[in-house]
Amino acid sequence: MIESILSENTPYLEFVLAFSSLVTVLHLYLDFRQLKVLRNTVPPNVVKHLYTKSECESKASYQTDKLRFGIVHTVFESVLSLVMLSEGYYPYVWRLSGVILARMGWGGGEIGQSIVWVLVLSLISTCMSLPWSLYSTFVIEERHGFNKTTLGTFVMDIIKSTMLTFVLAPPIIAGIVYILLHTGPAMALYLWGFMLVLSLVMLTVYPVLIAPLFNKYTPLEEGSLREKIEALAASLKFPLKKLFVVDGSKRSAHSNAYMYGFFKNKRIVLYDTLIGQCSEEQVTAVLCHELGHWKLGHTKFLFLGTQVILGAQLGLFAALRGAPGMYEAFGFIGKGQKPALAALVLFQLLVGPLDEFLSLLQNMVSRAFEFQADAFAVSMGKAAQLKEALCILDKENKGPPNVDSWYSTYHYSHPPLPERLMAVERRAKKSD
């Protein structure tokens, strides 16, 4: 089937370069639309009364700085990616990985070289992203009062992340490459099963062993806030086992809350910044929204949806990985220059259009779920408190005073504040 559609003359590389350029142009177009909207510092009437003129200008300034920085970063990354692909970056690093293995006297064959390849690519990526992370953290976030990260914390985060990559990546890459090399026609099924187990393990291990390496998690102290949260969880039959506060203020003034865990072992995490910015009733309303996602089955739906999409993509990969001329188009030429893992990387480049569409679809589904979770909180009698919390969080996090509709449709996983407030108000009136 594939052989009848594709050939050695198929312009794989040209397709990837053309589509990547098209996506960059689209993103830049949307960014400039949003920049134009941000020039208007007068917010919509539904939220106009919430902010002073100086607060609106501050919000617009922060969002403008972030967006301009993002535009420069997007252009740089796009040009760099085009150059690297055109000049055979991936096969060059593959050959370099072979040289490293030989000089170190290590064996391991293709699996060993694939591990080194991924680690070298990861190190290069970390180094190249470092200046951008530094500027974002210590210039933009600092300028607008959000950064709480010290240089020492920043450096330690990089060291810890790199060490984790060197510890966790080798066995994962070894497992993937082994499956690619030895499972034959059932490769897609085996690889899907491996990725499913891996995702479940990481969902279990990350909050318990990895996240505490970067932040301090302490049980929420006894008191009225804890009692209100536990009462809310009990009313919904949410199997809450542990309730933590994380020192998010160690790095940023931004706030958040989330839950995790399987089956009867659920945990809730509150950022200390959220507790500091909102009243107990407002924090409880935010958690009621989050628990709404659980009660309405959003978490399961998204997880299962992700697995279905992954399975379909791996099935497509199984059909495409032997396509004639694919390796050669990207510079993998010569004996031992067609690594199995590279086929997976090249496949991800080739299905860029599909990934872009799926990202847009995921945002659309996410926004719908956010409205539903808001409606759930309203049905629990939290309409007023939820509206107050949403307004406070938008104010404290300096959300955009105005949003371009195209930009938000394409990029936002959460609806803009005015839309959420109006939806909550409509739902509250229906409930009365």
Short mmCIF file of C-alpha atoms in Angstrom, two decimals:
data_model
loop_
_atom_site.label_atom_id
_atom_site.label_comp_id
_atom_site.label_asym_id
_atom_site.label_seq_id
_atom_site.Cartn_x
_atom_site.Cartn_y
_atom_site.Cartn_z
CA MET A 1 0.00 0.00 0.00
CA ILE A 2 2.67 2.49 1.05
CA GLU A 3 4.98 1.44 -1.76
CA SER A 4 2.27 2.21 -4.30
CA ILE A 5 1.80 5.74 -2.95
CA LEU A 6 5.32 6.74 -1.92
CA SER A 7 8.64 6.30 -3.68
CA GLU A 8 12.30 7.20 -3.33
CA ASN A 9 11.51 10.46 -5.11
CA THR A 10 8.79 11.50 -2.66
CA PRO A 11 9.75 14.98 -1.31
CA TYR A 12 9.52 14.10 2.38
CA LEU A 13 11.93 16.79 3.52
CA GLU A 14 10.40 19.45 1.32
CA PHE A 15 6.95 18.61 2.70
CA VAL A 16 8.14 19.00 6.30
CA LEU A 17 9.94 22.27 5.53
CA ALA A 18 6.94 23.69 3.67
CA PHE A 19 4.42 22.74 6.34
CA SER A 20 6.66 23.98 9.17
CA SER A 21 6.98 27.31 7.39
CA LEU A 22 3.23 27.47 6.86
CA VAL A 23 2.56 26.81 10.55
CA THR A 24 5.06 29.49 11.55
CA VAL A 25 3.38 32.02 9.27
CA LEU A 26 -0.02 31.10 10.71
CA HIS A 27 1.21 31.44 14.29
CA LEU A 28 2.83 34.80 13.53
CA TYR A 29 -0.35 36.04 11.87
CA LEU A 30 -2.38 35.11 14.95
CA ASP A 31 0.25 36.65 17.25
CA PHE A 32 0.10 39.96 15.40
CA ARG A 33 -3.69 39.90 15.53
CA GLN A 34 -3.45 39.52 19.29
CA LEU A 35 -0.83 42.27 19.52
CA LYS A 36 -3.21 44.63 17.75
CA VAL A 37 -6.01 43.75 20.17
CA LEU A 38 -3.75 44.34 23.18
CA ARG A 39 -3.32 47.97 22.15
CA ASN A 40 -6.84 48.47 23.43
CA THR A 41 -6.45 48.53 27.21
CA VAL A 42 -10.18 49.01 27.87
CA PRO A 43 -11.60 45.57 28.74
CA PRO A 44 -15.09 44.31 27.80
CA ASN A 45 -17.99 45.74 29.80
CA VAL A 46 -18.56 42.50 31.72
CA VAL A 47 -15.16 42.90 33.45
CA LYS A 48 -14.54 46.62 32.99
CA HIS A 49 -15.54 47.45 36.55
CA LEU A 50 -12.98 45.04 38.01
CA TYR A 51 -9.84 46.94 37.08
CA THR A 52 -8.45 50.44 37.35
CA LYS A 53 -6.94 52.07 34.29
CA SER A 54 -3.40 51.42 35.55
CA GLU A 55 -4.21 47.74 36.19
CA CYS A 56 -5.52 47.34 32.65
CA GLU A 57 -2.40 48.97 31.26
CA SER A 58 -0.23 46.72 33.41
CA LYS A 59 -2.08 43.62 32.18
CA ALA A 60 -1.70 44.70 28.57
CA SER A 61 1.98 45.50 29.06
CA TYR A 62 2.72 42.06 30.50
CA GLN A 63 0.83 40.24 27.78
CA THR A 64 2.46 42.38 25.08
CA ASP A 65 5.95 41.72 26.42
CA LYS A 66 5.28 37.98 26.51
CA LEU A 67 3.84 37.96 23.03
CA ARG A 68 6.67 39.99 21.48
CA PHE A 69 9.17 37.69 23.12
CA GLY A 70 7.21 34.72 21.80
CA ILE A 71 7.26 36.12 18.27
CA VAL A 72 11.04 36.52 18.30
CA HIS A 73 11.43 33.05 19.79
CA THR A 74 9.08 31.54 17.20
CA VAL A 75 10.99 33.08 14.29
CA PHE A 76 14.34 31.98 15.71
CA GLU A 77 13.19 28.43 16.39
CA SER A 78 11.56 28.13 12.98
CA VAL A 79 14.61 29.33 11.06
CA LEU A 80 16.91 27.17 13.16
CA SER A 81 14.71 24.11 12.65
CA LEU A 82 14.61 24.61 8.88
CA VAL A 83 18.38 24.98 8.72
CA MET A 84 19.03 21.97 10.94
CA LEU A 85 16.70 19.73 8.96
CA SER A 86 18.09 20.91 5.64
CA GLU A 87 21.68 20.36 6.76
CA GLY A 88 21.13 16.87 8.17
CA TYR A 89 21.22 17.66 11.89
CA TYR A 90 19.65 14.41 13.07
CA PRO A 91 21.91 12.06 11.05
CA TYR A 92 24.94 14.13 12.06
CA VAL A 93 24.15 13.69 15.75
CA TRP A 94 23.51 9.98 15.09
CA ARG A 95 27.00 9.58 13.62
CA LEU A 96 28.44 11.62 16.48
CA SER A 97 26.74 9.29 18.95
CA GLY A 98 28.45 6.35 17.27
CA VAL A 99 31.82 8.06 17.62
CA ILE A 100 31.15 8.75 21.31
CA LEU A 101 30.29 5.11 21.92
CA ALA A 102 33.42 3.93 20.11
CA ARG A 103 35.76 6.30 21.96
CA MET A 104 34.25 5.40 25.32
CA GLY A 105 34.63 1.73 24.51
CA TRP A 106 30.96 1.06 25.14
CA GLY A 107 28.89 -1.52 23.30
CA GLY A 108 25.15 -1.76 23.10
CA GLY A 109 24.71 -1.81 19.34
CA GLU A 110 21.80 0.18 17.94
CA ILE A 111 20.06 0.38 21.32
CA GLY A 112 23.14 1.87 22.97
CA GLN A 113 23.70 4.34 20.14
CA SER A 114 20.01 5.34 20.22
CA ILE A 115 20.30 6.12 23.94
CA VAL A 116 23.38 8.29 23.38
CA TRP A 117 21.64 9.95 20.41
CA VAL A 118 18.66 10.98 22.53
CA LEU A 119 20.84 12.19 25.40
CA VAL A 120 23.03 14.30 23.09
CA LEU A 121 19.96 15.78 21.40
CA SER A 122 18.51 16.55 24.84
CA LEU A 123 21.70 18.28 26.00
CA ILE A 124 21.88 20.38 22.85
CA SER A 125 18.21 21.33 23.20
CA THR A 126 18.72 22.32 26.84
CA CYS A 127 21.71 24.50 26.00
CA MET A 128 19.91 26.18 23.11
CA SER A 129 16.81 26.92 25.18
CA LEU A 130 18.78 28.28 28.13
CA PRO A 131 19.10 31.92 26.95
CA TRP A 132 15.38 32.07 26.22
CA SER A 133 14.49 30.64 29.63
CA LEU A 134 16.82 33.09 31.34
CA TYR A 135 15.31 36.08 29.56
CA SER A 136 11.74 34.94 30.14
CA THR A 137 12.34 34.32 33.85
CA PHE A 138 14.72 37.09 34.86
CA VAL A 139 13.61 39.85 32.50
CA ILE A 140 9.95 39.52 31.53
CA GLU A 141 8.61 37.76 34.63
CA GLU A 142 10.86 39.87 36.86
CA ARG A 143 9.79 43.12 35.19
CA HIS A 144 6.14 42.40 35.87
CA GLY A 145 6.54 41.20 39.45
CA PHE A 146 6.03 37.47 38.96
CA ASN A 147 9.51 36.00 39.22
CA LYS A 148 10.53 34.62 42.61
CA THR A 149 13.20 32.29 41.23
CA THR A 150 16.76 32.92 42.31
CA LEU A 151 19.65 32.20 39.97
CA GLY A 152 20.68 29.36 42.26
CA THR A 153 17.24 27.77 42.05
CA PHE A 154 17.23 28.20 38.29
CA VAL A 155 20.60 26.47 37.92
CA MET A 156 19.64 23.67 40.30
CA ASP A 157 16.43 23.07 38.35
CA ILE A 158 18.45 22.59 35.17
CA ILE A 159 20.90 20.26 36.89
CA LYS A 160 18.11 18.18 38.43
CA SER A 161 16.18 18.02 35.14
CA THR A 162 19.30 16.94 33.26
CA MET A 163 20.11 14.28 35.84
CA LEU A 164 16.56 12.93 35.67
CA THR A 165 16.82 12.75 31.89
CA PHE A 166 20.04 10.76 32.14
CA VAL A 167 18.47 8.40 34.68
CA LEU A 168 15.03 7.91 33.15
CA ALA A 169 15.65 8.20 29.41
CA PRO A 170 18.01 5.20 28.89
CA PRO A 171 15.62 2.44 30.02
CA ILE A 172 12.69 4.09 28.22
CA ILE A 173 14.64 4.48 24.97
CA ALA A 174 16.01 0.96 25.29
CA GLY A 175 12.48 -0.41 25.64
CA ILE A 176 11.17 1.55 22.66
CA VAL A 177 14.06 0.58 20.38
CA TYR A 178 13.86 -3.07 21.41
CA ILE A 179 10.19 -3.12 20.47
CA LEU A 180 10.90 -1.40 17.15
CA LEU A 181 13.60 -3.95 16.31
CA HIS A 182 12.14 -7.21 17.54
CA THR A 183 8.33 -7.29 17.57
CA GLY A 184 7.63 -7.50 13.85
CA PRO A 185 4.07 -6.94 12.54
CA ALA A 186 2.72 -6.48 16.07
CA MET A 187 5.11 -3.60 16.73
CA ALA A 188 2.39 -0.93 16.98
CA LEU A 189 0.44 -2.94 19.55
CA TYR A 190 3.51 -3.66 21.67
CA LEU A 191 4.67 -0.04 21.51
CA TRP A 192 1.21 1.24 22.41
CA GLY A 193 1.12 -1.11 25.41
CA PHE A 194 4.58 0.01 26.48
CA MET A 195 3.63 3.70 26.25
CA LEU A 196 0.39 3.05 28.16
CA VAL A 197 2.20 1.35 31.02
CA LEU A 198 4.86 4.07 30.98
CA SER A 199 2.25 6.84 31.22
CA LEU A 200 0.53 5.11 34.14
CA VAL A 201 3.84 4.62 35.94
CA MET A 202 4.85 8.25 35.41
CA LEU A 203 1.46 9.50 36.60
CA THR A 204 2.08 7.51 39.78
CA VAL A 205 5.77 8.21 40.26
CA TYR A 206 6.02 11.87 39.22
CA PRO A 207 4.00 13.47 42.04
CA VAL A 208 5.54 11.19 44.67
CA LEU A 209 9.21 11.02 43.69
CA ILE A 210 9.97 13.63 41.02
CA ALA A 211 7.88 16.71 41.83
CA PRO A 212 9.23 16.89 45.44
CA LEU A 213 12.73 17.32 43.98
CA PHE A 214 11.67 20.75 42.74
CA ASN A 215 9.08 21.91 45.28
CA LYS A 216 8.14 21.32 48.90
CA TYR A 217 4.79 19.63 49.49
CA THR A 218 3.34 19.95 52.98
CA PRO A 219 -0.03 18.72 54.29
CA LEU A 220 -2.60 21.49 54.53
CA GLU A 221 -2.83 22.42 58.18
CA GLU A 222 -5.91 21.67 60.21
CA GLY A 223 -8.45 24.46 60.12
CA SER A 224 -11.55 25.77 58.42
CA LEU A 225 -10.14 25.62 54.86
CA ARG A 226 -9.23 21.96 55.24
CA GLU A 227 -12.64 21.21 56.74
CA LYS A 228 -14.43 22.92 53.84
CA ILE A 229 -12.39 21.04 51.22
CA GLU A 230 -12.88 17.69 52.94
CA ALA A 231 -16.61 18.35 53.27
CA LEU A 232 -16.81 19.21 49.55
CA ALA A 233 -14.91 16.06 48.59
CA ALA A 234 -17.12 13.92 50.83
CA SER A 235 -20.31 15.42 49.35
CA LEU A 236 -19.12 14.36 45.89
CA LYS A 237 -17.80 11.00 47.10
CA PHE A 238 -14.34 12.03 45.90
CA PRO A 239 -11.85 9.61 47.54
CA LEU A 240 -9.53 12.30 48.91
CA LYS A 241 -6.59 10.74 50.75
CA LYS A 242 -4.14 13.61 51.02
CA LEU A 243 -4.31 17.39 50.77
CA PHE A 244 -1.10 19.28 50.08
CA VAL A 245 0.13 22.84 49.78
CA VAL A 246 3.04 23.38 47.38
CA ASP A 247 5.45 26.29 47.67
CA GLY A 248 4.75 27.68 44.21
CA SER A 249 5.81 31.11 45.48
CA LYS A 250 9.36 29.76 45.52
CA ARG A 251 9.48 30.37 41.78
CA SER A 252 6.52 32.50 40.73
CA ALA A 253 3.61 34.60 41.92
CA HIS A 254 1.29 32.73 39.54
CA SER A 255 -1.26 30.45 41.21
CA ASN A 256 -2.88 27.09 40.51
CA ALA A 257 -4.52 23.98 41.98
CA TYR A 258 -4.75 20.43 40.70
CA MET A 259 -5.59 16.87 41.66
CA TYR A 260 -4.08 13.52 40.78
CA GLY A 261 -4.13 9.84 41.66
CA PHE A 262 -5.86 6.61 40.64
CA PHE A 263 -9.00 4.91 41.85
CA LYS A 264 -9.45 5.36 45.62
CA ASN A 265 -6.19 7.21 46.18
CA LYS A 266 -6.82 10.81 45.13
CA ARG A 267 -4.80 13.83 46.20
CA ILE A 268 -5.34 17.57 45.88
CA VAL A 269 -2.54 20.14 45.65
CA LEU A 270 -3.02 23.84 46.33
CA TYR A 271 -0.45 26.47 45.45
CA ASP A 272 0.39 28.66 48.41
CA THR A 273 -0.11 31.64 46.11
CA LEU A 274 -3.73 30.58 45.52
CA ILE A 275 -4.38 30.43 49.26
CA GLY A 276 -2.78 33.84 49.68
CA GLN A 277 -4.77 35.46 46.88
CA CYS A 278 -8.26 34.02 47.51
CA SER A 279 -10.59 33.60 50.46
CA GLU A 280 -11.41 30.13 51.76
CA GLU A 281 -14.79 30.21 50.02
CA GLN A 282 -13.15 31.19 46.73
CA VAL A 283 -10.49 28.47 47.03
CA THR A 284 -13.26 25.95 47.68
CA ALA A 285 -15.10 27.18 44.57
CA VAL A 286 -11.96 26.72 42.46
CA LEU A 287 -11.62 23.17 43.79
CA CYS A 288 -15.31 22.55 43.13
CA HIS A 289 -14.58 23.41 39.49
CA GLU A 290 -11.60 21.01 39.47
CA LEU A 291 -13.63 18.25 41.09
CA GLY A 292 -16.26 18.89 38.44
CA HIS A 293 -13.78 17.66 35.85
CA TRP A 294 -13.49 14.42 37.83
CA LYS A 295 -17.22 14.06 38.49
CA LEU A 296 -18.10 14.66 34.83
CA GLY A 297 -15.53 12.14 33.61
CA HIS A 298 -13.35 14.67 31.78
CA THR A 299 -10.09 13.21 33.10
CA LYS A 300 -10.96 9.70 31.96
CA PHE A 301 -12.19 10.94 28.60
CA LEU A 302 -9.00 12.87 27.90
CA PHE A 303 -6.80 9.99 29.00
CA LEU A 304 -8.68 7.44 26.92
CA GLY A 305 -8.84 9.82 23.98
CA THR A 306 -5.10 10.31 24.14
CA GLN A 307 -4.56 6.55 24.13
CA VAL A 308 -6.86 6.04 21.14
CA ILE A 309 -5.07 8.76 19.18
CA LEU A 310 -1.69 7.32 20.15
CA GLY A 311 -2.75 3.86 19.03
CA ALA A 312 -3.98 5.19 15.68
CA GLN A 313 -0.77 7.15 15.14
CA LEU A 314 1.37 4.12 15.95
CA GLY A 315 -0.67 2.08 13.47
CA LEU A 316 0.03 4.70 10.85
CA PHE A 317 3.69 4.71 11.83
CA ALA A 318 3.86 0.95 11.37
CA ALA A 319 2.65 1.38 7.81
CA LEU A 320 4.88 4.35 7.03
CA ARG A 321 8.22 3.53 8.69
CA GLY A 322 9.37 1.38 5.76
CA ALA A 323 8.48 4.00 3.17
CA PRO A 324 11.10 4.07 0.38
CA GLY A 325 13.41 7.06 0.43
CA MET A 326 12.29 8.44 3.81
CA TYR A 327 15.60 7.96 5.63
CA GLU A 328 17.61 9.22 2.67
CA ALA A 329 15.50 12.37 2.32
CA PHE A 330 16.59 13.50 5.79
CA GLY A 331 20.26 12.53 5.36
CA PHE A 332 20.35 9.05 6.88
CA ILE A 333 22.51 7.51 4.16
CA GLY A 334 24.91 4.59 4.34
CA LYS A 335 25.39 1.37 6.25
CA GLY A 336 24.09 1.49 9.80
CA GLN A 337 22.49 4.87 9.13
CA LYS A 338 18.86 3.80 9.30
CA PRO A 339 18.16 3.56 13.04
CA ALA A 340 14.71 2.38 14.05
CA LEU A 341 14.25 5.23 16.51
CA ALA A 342 15.00 7.78 13.79
CA ALA A 343 12.02 6.47 11.83
CA LEU A 344 9.80 7.36 14.79
CA VAL A 345 11.30 10.86 14.97
CA LEU A 346 10.90 11.39 11.23
CA PHE A 347 7.34 10.13 11.42
CA GLN A 348 6.53 12.81 14.01
CA LEU A 349 7.84 15.43 11.60
CA LEU A 350 5.80 14.04 8.70
CA VAL A 351 2.52 13.92 10.63
CA GLY A 352 2.89 17.56 11.67
CA PRO A 353 -0.37 18.53 9.92
CA LEU A 354 -2.25 15.87 11.88
CA ASP A 355 -0.68 16.97 15.16
CA GLU A 356 -1.57 20.60 14.45
CA PHE A 357 -5.19 19.64 13.82
CA LEU A 358 -5.31 17.45 16.93
CA SER A 359 -3.90 20.29 19.03
CA LEU A 360 -6.65 22.60 17.79
CA LEU A 361 -9.27 19.92 18.47
CA GLN A 362 -7.87 19.29 21.95
CA ASN A 363 -8.15 22.99 22.80
CA MET A 364 -11.74 23.05 21.59
CA VAL A 365 -12.63 20.03 23.75
CA SER A 366 -10.75 21.51 26.72
CA ARG A 367 -12.66 24.80 26.49
CA ALA A 368 -15.96 22.91 26.36
CA PHE A 369 -14.95 20.95 29.46
CA GLU A 370 -14.03 24.17 31.27
CA PHE A 371 -17.53 25.54 30.67
CA GLN A 372 -19.00 22.26 31.93
CA ALA A 373 -16.84 22.30 35.07
CA ASP A 374 -17.88 25.90 35.73
CA ALA A 375 -21.52 24.87 35.33
CA PHE A 376 -20.95 22.04 37.78
CA ALA A 377 -19.58 24.46 40.37
CA VAL A 378 -22.64 26.65 39.83
CA SER A 379 -24.92 23.65 40.40
CA MET A 380 -23.13 23.15 43.71
CA GLY A 381 -24.06 26.67 44.78
CA LYS A 382 -20.61 28.18 44.10
CA ALA A 383 -21.54 30.68 41.35
CA ALA A 384 -20.72 33.88 43.25
CA GLN A 385 -17.54 32.53 44.80
CA LEU A 386 -16.35 31.07 41.48
CA LYS A 387 -16.86 34.36 39.68
CA GLU A 388 -14.96 36.16 42.41
CA ALA A 389 -12.11 33.65 42.26
CA LEU A 390 -11.87 33.80 38.47
CA CYS A 391 -11.69 37.58 38.59
CA ILE A 392 -9.05 37.59 41.33
CA LEU A 393 -6.90 35.01 39.53
CA ASP A 394 -7.15 36.91 36.26
CA LYS A 395 -6.20 40.11 38.04
CA GLU A 396 -3.32 38.58 39.99
CA ASN A 397 -1.98 36.71 36.94
CA LYS A 398 -2.44 39.73 34.65
CA GLY A 399 -4.57 38.04 32.06
CA PRO A 400 -5.06 39.89 28.76
CA PRO A 401 -7.59 42.74 28.96
CA ASN A 402 -8.82 41.82 25.47
CA VAL A 403 -8.39 38.71 23.33
CA ASP A 404 -8.59 38.24 19.59
CA SER A 405 -11.21 35.58 18.84
CA TRP A 406 -9.06 33.76 16.26
CA TYR A 407 -6.06 33.76 18.58
CA SER A 408 -8.02 32.36 21.53
CA THR A 409 -9.75 29.74 19.38
CA TYR A 410 -6.45 28.43 18.12
CA HIS A 411 -4.30 28.69 21.23
CA TYR A 412 -6.45 28.76 24.38
CA SER A 413 -7.26 25.63 26.37
CA HIS A 414 -9.44 27.77 28.69
CA PRO A 415 -12.14 30.23 27.57
CA PRO A 416 -11.36 33.95 28.02
CA LEU A 417 -12.57 35.38 31.32
CA PRO A 418 -15.53 37.41 29.94
CA GLU A 419 -16.95 34.29 28.25
CA ARG A 420 -16.64 32.26 31.45
CA LEU A 421 -18.26 34.94 33.59
CA MET A 422 -21.20 35.31 31.21
CA ALA A 423 -21.64 31.53 31.04
CA VAL A 424 -21.60 31.28 34.85
CA GLU A 425 -24.14 34.08 35.07
CA ARG A 426 -26.48 32.41 32.57
CA ARG A 427 -26.18 29.09 34.36
CA ALA A 428 -26.83 30.71 37.74
CA LYS A 429 -30.01 32.37 36.46
CA LYS A 430 -31.28 29.03 35.16
CA SER A 431 -30.60 27.45 38.54
CA ASP A 432 -32.58 30.11 40.43
#
